[in-house]
PDB file of N, CA and C in Angstrom:
ATOM      1  N   UNK A 198       0.840  -1.173   0.000  1.00 96.00           N
ATOM      2  CA  UNK A 198       0.000   0.000   0.000  1.00 96.00           C
ATOM      3  C   UNK A 198       0.889   1.242   0.000  1.00 96.00           C
ATOM      4  N   UNK A 199       0.481   2.235  -0.739  1.00 97.00           N
ATOM      5  CA  UNK A 199       1.208   3.502  -0.786  1.00 97.00           C
ATOM      6  C   UNK A 199       0.663   4.421   0.304  1.00 97.00           C
ATOM      7  N   UNK A 200       1.521   5.319   0.774  1.00 97.00           N
ATOM      8  CA  UNK A 200       1.122   6.264   1.815  1.00 97.00           C
ATOM      9  C   UNK A 200      -0.048   7.130   1.350  1.00 97.00           C
ATOM     10  N   UNK A 201      -0.087   7.445   0.072  1.00 97.00           N
ATOM     11  CA  UNK A 201      -1.142   8.311  -0.459  1.00 97.00           C
ATOM     12  C   UNK A 201      -2.529   7.668  -0.430  1.00 97.00           C
ATOM     13  N   UNK A 202      -2.600   6.394  -0.096  1.00 97.00           N
ATOM     14  CA  UNK A 202      -3.898   5.724   0.002  1.00 97.00           C
ATOM     15  C   UNK A 202      -4.607   6.065   1.312  1.00 97.00           C
ATOM     16  N   UNK A 203      -3.921   6.760   2.197  1.00 96.00           N
ATOM     17  CA  UNK A 203      -4.525   7.164   3.465  1.00 96.00           C
ATOM     18  C   UNK A 203      -4.637   8.689   3.486  1.00 96.00           C
ATOM     19  N   UNK A 204      -5.798   9.165   3.824  1.00 96.00           N
ATOM     20  CA  UNK A 204      -6.002  10.615   3.894  1.00 96.00           C
ATOM     21  C   UNK A 204      -5.475  11.166   5.215  1.00 96.00           C
ATOM     22  N   UNK A 205      -5.270  12.450   5.245  1.00 96.00           N
ATOM     23  CA  UNK A 205      -4.850  13.139   6.456  1.00 96.00           C
ATOM     24  C   UNK A 205      -5.878  12.911   7.575  1.00 96.00           C
ATOM     25  N   UNK A 206      -7.147  13.011   7.215  1.00 96.00           N
ATOM     26  CA  UNK A 206      -8.205  12.831   8.196  1.00 96.00           C
ATOM     27  C   UNK A 206      -8.187  11.413   8.772  1.00 96.00           C
ATOM     28  N   UNK A 207      -7.933  10.424   7.935  1.00 94.00           N
ATOM     29  CA  UNK A 207      -7.879   9.032   8.377  1.00 94.00           C
ATOM     30  C   UNK A 207      -6.696   8.824   9.324  1.00 94.00           C
ATOM     31  N   UNK A 208      -5.582   9.463   9.017  1.00 95.00           N
ATOM     32  CA  UNK A 208      -4.415   9.361   9.891  1.00 95.00           C
ATOM     33  C   UNK A 208      -4.731   9.958  11.257  1.00 95.00           C
ATOM     34  N   UNK A 209      -5.451  11.085  11.296  1.00 94.00           N
ATOM     35  CA  UNK A 209      -5.815  11.702  12.569  1.00 94.00           C
ATOM     36  C   UNK A 209      -6.728  10.789  13.389  1.00 94.00           C
ATOM     37  N   UNK A 210      -7.641  10.110  12.740  1.00 93.00           N
ATOM     38  CA  UNK A 210      -8.521   9.162  13.430  1.00 93.00           C
ATOM     39  C   UNK A 210      -7.685   8.034  14.028  1.00 93.00           C
ATOM     40  N   UNK A 211      -6.741   7.536  13.249  1.00 93.00           N
ATOM     41  CA  UNK A 211      -5.872   6.471  13.751  1.00 93.00           C
ATOM     42  C   UNK A 211      -5.026   6.982  14.927  1.00 93.00           C
ATOM     43  N   UNK A 212      -4.577   8.207  14.846  1.00 91.00           N
ATOM     44  CA  UNK A 212      -3.737   8.781  15.908  1.00 91.00           C
ATOM     45  C   UNK A 212      -4.481   8.857  17.236  1.00 91.00           C
ATOM     46  N   UNK A 213      -5.781   9.047  17.179  1.00 90.00           N
ATOM     47  CA  UNK A 213      -6.561   9.155  18.407  1.00 90.00           C
ATOM     48  C   UNK A 213      -6.478   7.884  19.255  1.00 90.00           C
ATOM     49  N   UNK A 214      -6.251   6.749  18.630  1.00 90.00           N
ATOM     50  CA  UNK A 214      -6.188   5.503  19.365  1.00 90.00           C
ATOM     51  C   UNK A 214      -4.810   4.887  19.442  1.00 90.00           C
ATOM     52  N   UNK A 215      -3.781   5.638  19.047  1.00 89.00           N
ATOM     53  CA  UNK A 215      -2.430   5.087  19.014  1.00 89.00           C
ATOM     54  C   UNK A 215      -1.472   6.107  19.638  1.00 89.00           C
ATOM     55  N   UNK A 216      -0.978   5.808  20.842  1.00 88.00           N
ATOM     56  CA  UNK A 216      -0.151   6.777  21.563  1.00 88.00           C
ATOM     57  C   UNK A 216       1.114   7.150  20.802  1.00 88.00           C
ATOM     58  N   UNK A 217       1.743   6.181  20.133  1.00 89.00           N
ATOM     59  CA  UNK A 217       3.005   6.492  19.447  1.00 89.00           C
ATOM     60  C   UNK A 217       2.797   7.501  18.321  1.00 89.00           C
ATOM     61  N   UNK A 218       1.588   7.586  17.784  1.00 92.00           N
ATOM     62  CA  UNK A 218       1.289   8.582  16.757  1.00 92.00           C
ATOM     63  C   UNK A 218       0.619   9.811  17.373  1.00 92.00           C
ATOM     64  N   UNK A 219      -0.178   9.603  18.418  1.00 93.00           N
ATOM     65  CA  UNK A 219      -0.898  10.719  19.034  1.00 93.00           C
ATOM     66  C   UNK A 219       0.047  11.751  19.630  1.00 93.00           C
ATOM     67  N   UNK A 220       1.110  11.272  20.270  1.00 93.00           N
ATOM     68  CA  UNK A 220       2.040  12.190  20.927  1.00 93.00           C
ATOM     69  C   UNK A 220       2.698  13.166  19.947  1.00 93.00           C
ATOM     70  N   UNK A 221       3.358  12.693  18.874  1.00 93.00           N
ATOM     71  CA  UNK A 221       3.997  13.662  17.978  1.00 93.00           C
ATOM     72  C   UNK A 221       3.006  14.497  17.173  1.00 93.00           C
ATOM     73  N   UNK A 222       1.859  13.912  16.783  1.00 94.00           N
ATOM     74  CA  UNK A 222       0.891  14.710  16.029  1.00 94.00           C
ATOM     75  C   UNK A 222       0.303  15.805  16.905  1.00 94.00           C
ATOM     76  N   UNK A 223       0.033  15.490  18.165  1.00 94.00           N
ATOM     77  CA  UNK A 223      -0.495  16.505  19.084  1.00 94.00           C
ATOM     78  C   UNK A 223       0.527  17.609  19.324  1.00 94.00           C
ATOM     79  N   UNK A 224       1.788  17.221  19.507  1.00 92.00           N
ATOM     80  CA  UNK A 224       2.830  18.218  19.739  1.00 92.00           C
ATOM     81  C   UNK A 224       2.924  19.197  18.569  1.00 92.00           C
ATOM     82  N   UNK A 225       3.015  18.669  17.358  1.00 93.00           N
ATOM     83  CA  UNK A 225       3.125  19.544  16.181  1.00 93.00           C
ATOM     84  C   UNK A 225       1.886  20.420  16.053  1.00 93.00           C
ATOM     85  N   UNK A 226       0.715  19.838  16.276  1.00 93.00           N
ATOM     86  CA  UNK A 226      -0.520  20.608  16.149  1.00 93.00           C
ATOM     87  C   UNK A 226      -0.595  21.727  17.177  1.00 93.00           C
ATOM     88  N   UNK A 227      -0.237  21.451  18.415  1.00 94.00           N
ATOM     89  CA  UNK A 227      -0.308  22.462  19.465  1.00 94.00           C
ATOM     90  C   UNK A 227       0.766  23.530  19.289  1.00 94.00           C
ATOM     91  N   UNK A 228       1.980  23.114  19.000  1.00 92.00           N
ATOM     92  CA  UNK A 228       3.091  24.061  18.901  1.00 92.00           C
ATOM     93  C   UNK A 228       3.088  24.865  17.600  1.00 92.00           C
ATOM     94  N   UNK A 229       2.654  24.250  16.496  1.00 93.00           N
ATOM     95  CA  UNK A 229       2.790  24.901  15.185  1.00 93.00           C
ATOM     96  C   UNK A 229       1.480  25.059  14.422  1.00 93.00           C
ATOM     97  N   UNK A 230       0.452  24.319  14.794  1.00 94.00           N
ATOM     98  CA  UNK A 230      -0.852  24.446  14.146  1.00 94.00           C
ATOM     99  C   UNK A 230      -1.165  23.288  13.213  1.00 94.00           C
ATOM    100  N   UNK A 231      -2.438  23.165  12.916  1.00 95.00           N
ATOM    101  CA  UNK A 231      -2.921  22.064  12.087  1.00 95.00           C
ATOM    102  C   UNK A 231      -2.389  22.161  10.655  1.00 95.00           C
ATOM    103  N   UNK A 232      -2.175  23.381  10.169  1.00 96.00           N
ATOM    104  CA  UNK A 232      -1.646  23.537   8.802  1.00 96.00           C
ATOM    105  C   UNK A 232      -0.234  22.959   8.700  1.00 96.00           C
ATOM    106  N   UNK A 233       0.580  23.180   9.720  1.00 96.00           N
ATOM    107  CA  UNK A 233       1.934  22.622   9.701  1.00 96.00           C
ATOM    108  C   UNK A 233       1.919  21.105   9.839  1.00 96.00           C
ATOM    109  N   UNK A 234       0.997  20.589  10.648  1.00 96.00           N
ATOM    110  CA  UNK A 234       0.868  19.136  10.757  1.00 96.00           C
ATOM    111  C   UNK A 234       0.454  18.550   9.415  1.00 96.00           C
ATOM    112  N   UNK A 235      -0.473  19.200   8.734  1.00 97.00           N
ATOM    113  CA  UNK A 235      -0.908  18.749   7.397  1.00 97.00           C
ATOM    114  C   UNK A 235       0.251  18.821   6.421  1.00 97.00           C
ATOM    115  N   UNK A 236       1.062  19.854   6.523  1.00 97.00           N
ATOM    116  CA  UNK A 236       2.234  19.980   5.643  1.00 97.00           C
ATOM    117  C   UNK A 236       3.226  18.847   5.900  1.00 97.00           C
ATOM    118  N   UNK A 237       3.401  18.474   7.164  1.00 97.00           N
ATOM    119  CA  UNK A 237       4.274  17.341   7.494  1.00 97.00           C
ATOM    120  C   UNK A 237       3.732  16.061   6.879  1.00 97.00           C
ATOM    121  N   UNK A 238       2.423  15.854   6.992  1.00 97.00           N
ATOM    122  CA  UNK A 238       1.790  14.664   6.416  1.00 97.00           C
ATOM    123  C   UNK A 238       1.969  14.651   4.898  1.00 97.00           C
ATOM    124  N   UNK A 239       1.685  15.777   4.260  1.00 98.00           N
ATOM    125  CA  UNK A 239       1.813  15.859   2.804  1.00 98.00           C
ATOM    126  C   UNK A 239       3.248  15.574   2.362  1.00 98.00           C
ATOM    127  N   UNK A 240       4.212  16.121   3.093  1.00 97.00           N
ATOM    128  CA  UNK A 240       5.618  15.867   2.774  1.00 97.00           C
ATOM    129  C   UNK A 240       5.981  14.401   2.936  1.00 97.00           C
ATOM    130  N   UNK A 241       5.482  13.782   4.002  1.00 98.00           N
ATOM    131  CA  UNK A 241       5.725  12.359   4.235  1.00 98.00           C
ATOM    132  C   UNK A 241       5.130  11.525   3.102  1.00 98.00           C
ATOM    133  N   UNK A 242       3.892  11.819   2.741  1.00 98.00           N
ATOM    134  CA  UNK A 242       3.212  11.069   1.676  1.00 98.00           C
ATOM    135  C   UNK A 242       3.953  11.234   0.356  1.00 98.00           C
ATOM    136  N   UNK A 243       4.269  12.469  -0.013  1.00 98.00           N
ATOM    137  CA  UNK A 243       4.961  12.728  -1.277  1.00 98.00           C
ATOM    138  C   UNK A 243       6.317  12.025  -1.331  1.00 98.00           C
ATOM    139  N   UNK A 244       7.078  12.150  -0.261  1.00 97.00           N
ATOM    140  CA  UNK A 244       8.406  11.541  -0.213  1.00 97.00           C
ATOM    141  C   UNK A 244       8.318  10.019  -0.260  1.00 97.00           C
ATOM    142  N   UNK A 245       7.396   9.456   0.498  1.00 97.00           N
ATOM    143  CA  UNK A 245       7.228   8.003   0.517  1.00 97.00           C
ATOM    144  C   UNK A 245       6.809   7.473  -0.846  1.00 97.00           C
ATOM    145  N   UNK A 246       5.843   8.138  -1.460  1.00 98.00           N
ATOM    146  CA  UNK A 246       5.383   7.704  -2.781  1.00 98.00           C
ATOM    147  C   UNK A 246       6.469   7.866  -3.837  1.00 98.00           C
ATOM    148  N   UNK A 247       7.166   9.000  -3.803  1.00 98.00           N
ATOM    149  CA  UNK A 247       8.241   9.241  -4.773  1.00 98.00           C
ATOM    150  C   UNK A 247       9.372   8.225  -4.633  1.00 98.00           C
ATOM    151  N   UNK A 248       9.621   7.786  -3.401  1.00 97.00           N
ATOM    152  CA  UNK A 248      10.680   6.804  -3.155  1.00 97.00           C
ATOM    153  C   UNK A 248      10.220   5.382  -3.472  1.00 97.00           C
ATOM    154  N   UNK A 249       8.947   5.231  -3.761  1.00 97.00           N
ATOM    155  CA  UNK A 249       8.417   3.916  -4.090  1.00 97.00           C
ATOM    156  C   UNK A 249       8.221   3.010  -2.890  1.00 97.00           C
ATOM    157  N   UNK A 250       8.086   3.610  -1.713  1.00 97.00           N
ATOM    158  CA  UNK A 250       7.896   2.793  -0.508  1.00 97.00           C
ATOM    159  C   UNK A 250       6.536   2.113  -0.547  1.00 97.00           C
ATOM    160  N   UNK A 251       6.527   0.857  -0.169  1.00 97.00           N
ATOM    161  CA  UNK A 251       5.287   0.089  -0.091  1.00 97.00           C
ATOM    162  C   UNK A 251       5.135  -0.378   1.352  1.00 97.00           C
ATOM    163  N   UNK A 252       4.013  -0.026   1.948  1.00 97.00           N
ATOM    164  CA  UNK A 252       3.740  -0.371   3.332  1.00 97.00           C
ATOM    165  C   UNK A 252       2.817  -1.582   3.394  1.00 97.00           C
ATOM    166  N   UNK A 253       2.888  -2.306   4.509  1.00 97.00           N
ATOM    167  CA  UNK A 253       2.076  -3.508   4.683  1.00 97.00           C
ATOM    168  C   UNK A 253       0.589  -3.179   4.818  1.00 97.00           C
ATOM    169  N   UNK A 254       0.301  -2.121   5.581  1.00 95.00           N
ATOM    170  CA  UNK A 254      -1.093  -1.765   5.865  1.00 95.00           C
ATOM    171  C   UNK A 254      -1.153  -0.326   6.384  1.00 95.00           C
ATOM    172  N   UNK A 255      -2.351   0.125   6.745  1.00 93.00           N
ATOM    173  CA  UNK A 255      -2.535   1.495   7.240  1.00 93.00           C
ATOM    174  C   UNK A 255      -1.738   1.730   8.518  1.00 93.00           C
ATOM    175  N   UNK A 256      -1.737   0.746   9.385  1.00 92.00           N
ATOM    176  CA  UNK A 256      -0.999   0.873  10.639  1.00 92.00           C
ATOM    177  C   UNK A 256       0.479   1.112  10.367  1.00 92.00           C
ATOM    178  N   UNK A 257       1.039   0.410   9.400  1.00 95.00           N
ATOM    179  CA  UNK A 257       2.452   0.557   9.041  1.00 95.00           C
ATOM    180  C   UNK A 257       2.746   1.961   8.518  1.00 95.00           C
ATOM    181  N   UNK A 258       1.845   2.497   7.705  1.00 96.00           N
ATOM    182  CA  UNK A 258       2.001   3.868   7.201  1.00 96.00           C
ATOM    183  C   UNK A 258       2.003   4.853   8.366  1.00 96.00           C
ATOM    184  N   UNK A 259       1.031   4.723   9.242  1.00 94.00           N
ATOM    185  CA  UNK A 259       0.894   5.656  10.358  1.00 94.00           C
ATOM    186  C   UNK A 259       2.063   5.549  11.336  1.00 94.00           C
ATOM    187  N   UNK A 260       2.540   4.338  11.574  1.00 94.00           N
ATOM    188  CA  UNK A 260       3.685   4.187  12.466  1.00 94.00           C
ATOM    189  C   UNK A 260       4.957   4.766  11.847  1.00 94.00           C
ATOM    190  N   UNK A 261       5.096   4.642  10.551  1.00 96.00           N
ATOM    191  CA  UNK A 261       6.246   5.253   9.870  1.00 96.00           C
ATOM    192  C   UNK A 261       6.166   6.774   9.930  1.00 96.00           C
ATOM    193  N   UNK A 262       4.955   7.299   9.798  1.00 96.00           N
ATOM    194  CA  UNK A 262       4.769   8.751   9.923  1.00 96.00           C
ATOM    195  C   UNK A 262       5.102   9.201  11.336  1.00 96.00           C
ATOM    196  N   UNK A 263       4.695   8.428  12.329  1.00 95.00           N
ATOM    197  CA  UNK A 263       5.001   8.761  13.723  1.00 95.00           C
ATOM    198  C   UNK A 263       6.510   8.829  13.931  1.00 95.00           C
ATOM    199  N   UNK A 264       7.241   7.876  13.383  1.00 95.00           N
ATOM    200  CA  UNK A 264       8.705   7.882  13.504  1.00 95.00           C
ATOM    201  C   UNK A 264       9.306   9.106  12.832  1.00 95.00           C
ATOM    202  N   UNK A 265       8.788   9.429  11.647  1.00 95.00           N
ATOM    203  CA  UNK A 265       9.289  10.604  10.929  1.00 95.00           C
ATOM    204  C   UNK A 265       9.007  11.884  11.709  1.00 95.00           C
ATOM    205  N   UNK A 266       7.811  11.987  12.277  1.00 95.00           N
ATOM    206  CA  UNK A 266       7.471  13.171  13.080  1.00 95.00           C
ATOM    207  C   UNK A 266       8.351  13.268  14.318  1.00 95.00           C
ATOM    208  N   UNK A 267       8.574  12.144  14.946  1.00 94.00           N
ATOM    209  CA  UNK A 267       9.432  12.117  16.131  1.00 94.00           C
ATOM    210  C   UNK A 267      10.836  12.628  15.772  1.00 94.00           C
ATOM    211  N   UNK A 268      11.388  12.162  14.673  1.00 95.00           N
ATOM    212  CA  UNK A 268      12.705  12.627  14.227  1.00 95.00           C
ATOM    213  C   UNK A 268      12.686  14.123  13.913  1.00 95.00           C
ATOM    214  N   UNK A 269      11.597  14.592  13.317  1.00 93.00           N
ATOM    215  CA  UNK A 269      11.461  16.014  12.994  1.00 93.00           C
ATOM    216  C   UNK A 269      11.419  16.851  14.277  1.00 93.00           C
ATOM    217  N   UNK A 270      10.706  16.371  15.274  1.00 93.00           N
ATOM    218  CA  UNK A 270      10.638  17.084  16.556  1.00 93.00           C
ATOM    219  C   UNK A 270      12.021  17.150  17.203  1.00 93.00           C
ATOM    220  N   UNK A 271      12.739  16.054  17.162  1.00 93.00           N
ATOM    221  CA  UNK A 271      14.115  16.065  17.693  1.00 93.00           C
ATOM    222  C   UNK A 271      14.977  17.079  16.949  1.00 93.00           C
ATOM    223  N   UNK A 272      14.841  17.127  15.629  1.00 93.00           N
ATOM    224  CA  UNK A 272      15.577  18.101  14.822  1.00 93.00           C
ATOM    225  C   UNK A 272      15.226  19.529  15.260  1.00 93.00           C
ATOM    226  N   UNK A 273      13.936  19.796  15.445  1.00 89.00           N
ATOM    227  CA  UNK A 273      13.511  21.130  15.868  1.00 89.00           C
ATOM    228  C   UNK A 273      14.085  21.499  17.230  1.00 89.00           C
ATOM    229  N   UNK A 274      14.093  20.541  18.148  1.00 88.00           N
ATOM    230  CA  UNK A 274      14.613  20.812  19.484  1.00 88.00           C
ATOM    231  C   UNK A 274      16.111  21.085  19.441  1.00 88.00           C
ATOM    232  N   UNK A 275      16.859  20.289  18.692  1.00 89.00           N
ATOM    233  CA  UNK A 275      18.299  20.487  18.627  1.00 89.00           C
ATOM    234  C   UNK A 275      18.682  21.732  17.849  1.00 89.00           C
ATOM    235  N   UNK A 276      17.924  22.073  16.835  1.00 87.00           N
ATOM    236  CA  UNK A 276      18.249  23.277  16.084  1.00 87.00           C
ATOM    237  C   UNK A 276      17.927  24.545  16.877  1.00 87.00           C
ATOM    238  N   UNK A 277      16.976  24.454  17.808  1.00 77.00           N
ATOM    239  CA  UNK A 277      16.656  25.605  18.664  1.00 77.00           C
ATOM    240  C   UNK A 277      17.740  25.835  19.713  1.00 77.00           C
ATOM    241  N   UNK A 278      18.414  24.776  20.114  1.00 72.00           N
ATOM    242  CA  UNK A 278      19.470  24.875  21.131  1.00 72.00           C
ATOM    243  C   UNK A 278      20.703  25.548  20.555  1.00 72.00           C
ATOM    244  N   UNK A 279      21.050  25.166  19.347  1.00 59.00           N
ATOM    245  CA  UNK A 279      22.296  25.634  18.747  1.00 59.00           C
ATOM    246  C   UNK A 279      22.157  26.952  18.127  1.00 59.00           C
TER     247      UNK A 279
END
């Protein structure tokens, strides 16, 4: 399955019941707004599809997005320090 097969809204529904995704999505939404969270999702989808990544299922897509968001948050924290 390609990442683009899941909508932003569907990912948010999944995040509501999955702590590993809820935490980073909530952080980005609260700190930067829903538009920035949507931009992160769009970037993840575009990059994943362009790279030809194939995921096992919706859960796999969402967990990969959670990991990417977590890494992005770490980047933001470290870039603010330096």
